[in-house]
mmCIF file of C-alpha atoms in Angstrom:
data_model
loop_
_atom_site.group_PDB
_atom_site.id
_atom_site.type_symbol
_atom_site.label_atom_id
_atom_site.label_comp_id
_atom_site.label_asym_id
_atom_site.label_seq_id
_atom_site.Cartn_x
_atom_site.Cartn_y
_atom_site.Cartn_z
ATOM 1 C CA MET P 1 4.165 -23.100 7.969
ATOM 2 C CA SER P 2 3.018 -19.507 7.502
ATOM 3 C CA GLU P 3 3.085 -17.008 10.331
ATOM 4 C CA THR P 4 -0.254 -16.023 11.848
ATOM 5 C CA THR P 5 -1.553 -12.488 11.474
ATOM 6 C CA GLU P 6 -1.250 -11.947 15.227
ATOM 7 C CA ALA P 7 2.401 -13.057 15.162
ATOM 8 C CA VAL P 8 3.113 -10.628 12.324
ATOM 9 C CA LEU P 9 1.383 -7.831 14.255
ATOM 10 C CA GLU P 10 3.809 -8.380 17.133
ATOM 11 C CA ARG P 11 6.697 -7.690 14.751
ATOM 12 C CA ILE P 12 5.269 -4.543 13.138
ATOM 13 C CA ARG P 13 6.779 -1.323 14.470
ATOM 14 C CA PHE P 14 3.792 1.014 14.485
ATOM 15 C CA THR P 15 4.214 4.789 14.827
ATOM 16 C CA ASP P 16 3.368 6.494 18.109
ATOM 17 C CA SER P 17 -0.093 7.014 16.580
ATOM 18 C CA GLY P 18 -0.483 3.258 16.125
ATOM 19 C CA LEU P 19 -0.118 3.358 12.343
ATOM 20 C CA VAL P 20 2.151 1.802 9.743
ATOM 21 C CA PRO P 21 2.544 2.902 6.108
ATOM 22 C CA ALA P 22 1.369 0.323 3.581
ATOM 23 C CA ILE P 23 2.747 0.505 0.050
ATOM 24 C CA ILE P 24 0.298 -0.989 -2.436
ATOM 25 C CA GLN P 25 1.827 -2.659 -5.490
ATOM 26 C CA GLN P 26 0.318 -4.437 -8.505
ATOM 27 C CA TRP P 27 1.319 -8.086 -7.986
ATOM 28 C CA ASP P 28 2.291 -9.010 -11.560
ATOM 29 C CA SER P 29 3.779 -5.806 -13.024
ATOM 30 C CA ARG P 30 5.237 -4.597 -9.688
ATOM 31 C CA GLU P 31 3.868 -1.123 -10.417
ATOM 32 C CA VAL P 32 3.625 0.966 -7.233
ATOM 33 C CA LEU P 33 0.018 2.116 -6.979
ATOM 34 C CA MET P 34 -0.411 4.051 -3.743
ATOM 35 C CA MET P 35 0.411 4.381 -0.062
ATOM 36 C CA GLY P 36 -2.111 4.244 2.740
ATOM 37 C CA TRP P 37 -2.061 3.930 6.512
ATOM 38 C CA MET P 38 -3.016 0.841 8.488
ATOM 39 C CA ASP P 39 -3.463 0.212 12.165
ATOM 40 C CA ALA P 40 -3.551 -3.284 13.655
ATOM 41 C CA GLU P 41 -7.249 -3.771 12.901
ATOM 42 C CA ALA P 42 -6.894 -2.601 9.284
ATOM 43 C CA PHE P 43 -4.075 -5.126 8.839
ATOM 44 C CA ARG P 44 -6.197 -7.884 10.396
ATOM 45 C CA ARG P 45 -9.089 -7.070 8.053
ATOM 46 C CA THR P 46 -6.787 -6.918 5.037
ATOM 47 C CA MET P 47 -5.299 -10.321 5.786
ATOM 48 C CA SER P 48 -8.570 -12.037 6.719
ATOM 49 C CA GLU P 49 -10.937 -10.542 4.122
ATOM 50 C CA GLY P 50 -8.624 -10.495 1.101
ATOM 51 C CA ARG P 51 -9.326 -6.842 0.316
ATOM 52 C CA VAL P 52 -7.132 -3.950 1.396
ATOM 53 C CA THR P 53 -8.450 -1.936 4.347
ATOM 54 C CA PHE P 54 -6.911 1.367 5.426
ATOM 55 C CA TRP P 55 -7.272 3.713 8.374
ATOM 56 C CA SER P 56 -8.228 7.254 7.337
ATOM 57 C CA ARG P 57 -6.335 9.765 9.455
ATOM 58 C CA SER P 58 -8.600 12.627 8.358
ATOM 59 C CA ARG P 59 -11.950 10.856 8.794
ATOM 60 C CA GLN P 60 -10.840 8.641 11.699
ATOM 61 C CA GLU P 61 -12.474 5.566 10.187
ATOM 62 C CA TYR P 62 -11.696 2.400 8.252
ATOM 63 C CA TRP P 63 -12.153 2.330 4.508
ATOM 64 C CA ARG P 64 -11.733 -0.274 1.813
ATOM 65 C CA LYS P 65 -10.534 0.695 -1.619
ATOM 66 C CA GLY P 66 -13.384 0.193 -4.059
ATOM 67 C CA ASP P 67 -16.359 0.232 -1.689
ATOM 68 C CA THR P 68 -17.716 3.360 -3.378
ATOM 69 C CA SER P 69 -15.719 3.525 -6.636
ATOM 70 C CA GLY P 70 -15.678 -0.145 -7.560
ATOM 71 C CA HIS P 71 -11.884 0.088 -7.965
ATOM 72 C CA VAL P 72 -11.145 -2.870 -5.714
ATOM 73 C CA GLN P 73 -7.773 -4.136 -4.466
ATOM 74 C CA TYR P 74 -7.647 -7.916 -4.007
ATOM 75 C CA VAL P 75 -4.769 -9.044 -1.794
ATOM 76 C CA LYS P 76 -2.215 -11.338 -3.437
ATOM 77 C CA GLY P 77 0.515 -11.132 -0.800
ATOM 78 C CA ALA P 78 2.106 -9.089 1.966
ATOM 79 C CA ALA P 79 5.619 -8.408 3.223
ATOM 80 C CA LEU P 80 7.165 -6.516 6.111
ATOM 81 C CA ASP P 81 10.318 -4.502 5.424
ATOM 82 C CA CYS P 82 13.655 -5.172 7.134
ATOM 83 C CA ASP P 83 13.004 -2.564 9.851
ATOM 84 C CA GLY P 84 9.474 -3.774 10.507
ATOM 85 C CA ASP P 85 8.032 -0.306 9.982
ATOM 86 C CA THR P 86 6.569 -0.500 6.463
ATOM 87 C CA LEU P 87 4.226 -2.989 4.818
ATOM 88 C CA LEU P 88 4.192 -3.974 1.153
ATOM 89 C CA ILE P 89 0.824 -5.300 0.043
ATOM 90 C CA THR P 90 0.681 -6.839 -3.424
ATOM 91 C CA VAL P 91 -2.728 -6.687 -5.062
ATOM 92 C CA GLU P 92 -4.790 -7.282 -8.140
ATOM 93 C CA GLN P 93 -5.994 -3.739 -8.812
ATOM 94 C CA ILE P 94 -9.354 -3.417 -10.521
ATOM 95 C CA GLY P 95 -9.649 0.028 -12.135
ATOM 96 C CA ALA P 96 -7.868 3.127 -10.864
ATOM 97 C CA ALA P 97 -5.915 3.071 -7.615
ATOM 98 C CA CYS P 98 -5.812 6.841 -7.154
ATOM 99 C CA HIS P 99 -8.770 8.915 -5.992
ATOM 100 C CA THR P 100 -8.058 11.242 -8.946
ATOM 101 C CA GLY P 101 -9.030 8.442 -11.321
ATOM 102 C CA THR P 102 -5.538 7.533 -12.498
ATOM 103 C CA ARG P 103 -4.025 4.065 -12.351
ATOM 104 C CA THR P 104 -1.396 5.060 -9.774
ATOM 105 C CA CYS P 105 -0.992 7.910 -7.305
ATOM 106 C CA PHE P 106 2.602 8.370 -8.513
ATOM 107 C CA ASP P 107 2.112 9.364 -12.141
ATOM 108 C CA GLY P 108 1.264 13.044 -11.914
ATOM 109 C CA ASP P 109 4.272 14.798 -10.399
ATOM 110 C CA VAL P 110 7.611 13.449 -11.616
ATOM 111 C CA LEU P 111 10.451 15.096 -9.705
ATOM 112 C CA GLU P 112 13.909 15.603 -11.180
ATOM 113 C CA PRO P 113 16.845 14.974 -8.843
ATOM 114 C CA ALA P 114 19.112 17.945 -8.143
ATOM 115 C CA VAL P 115 22.132 15.850 -9.105
ATOM 116 C CA GLY P 116 22.563 12.568 -10.881
ATOM 117 C CA PHE P 117 20.842 11.070 -13.867
ATOM 118 C CA SER P 118 18.305 12.764 -16.080
ATOM 119 C CA SER P 119 14.949 11.077 -16.684
ATOM 120 C CA ILE P 120 16.173 9.688 -20.000
ATOM 121 C CA GLU P 121 19.291 8.149 -18.455
ATOM 122 C CA THR P 122 17.263 6.685 -15.593
ATOM 123 C CA GLU P 123 14.707 5.158 -17.965
ATOM 124 C CA ASP P 124 17.499 3.366 -19.859
ATOM 125 C CA ARG P 125 18.660 1.528 -16.751
#
């Protein structure tokens, strides 16, 4: 039997601001697409409507990816991390996930570690 949304909400460790980070990942390729913030209501909407809903900290309002751009995120699954303070939402991404128009928000600024493997060595792993 699956856990109800309300039961999951009781286990989520929200920040003092009532938010939890939600990592959005393409369900089949496992590509990380973006991170957004959710409060309890955004999580409820995401789980009940089948489309990802976020809370905008700057605008202080709910927003659904794709409502204006058409780049919709259809929910395929959800998981709570071991500490209960981060959500992983797997989606079918239609179009770009990033507001800049790129597929993912993590493709524009690759950072090299100060120590360890170079990009080439890391890519071979």
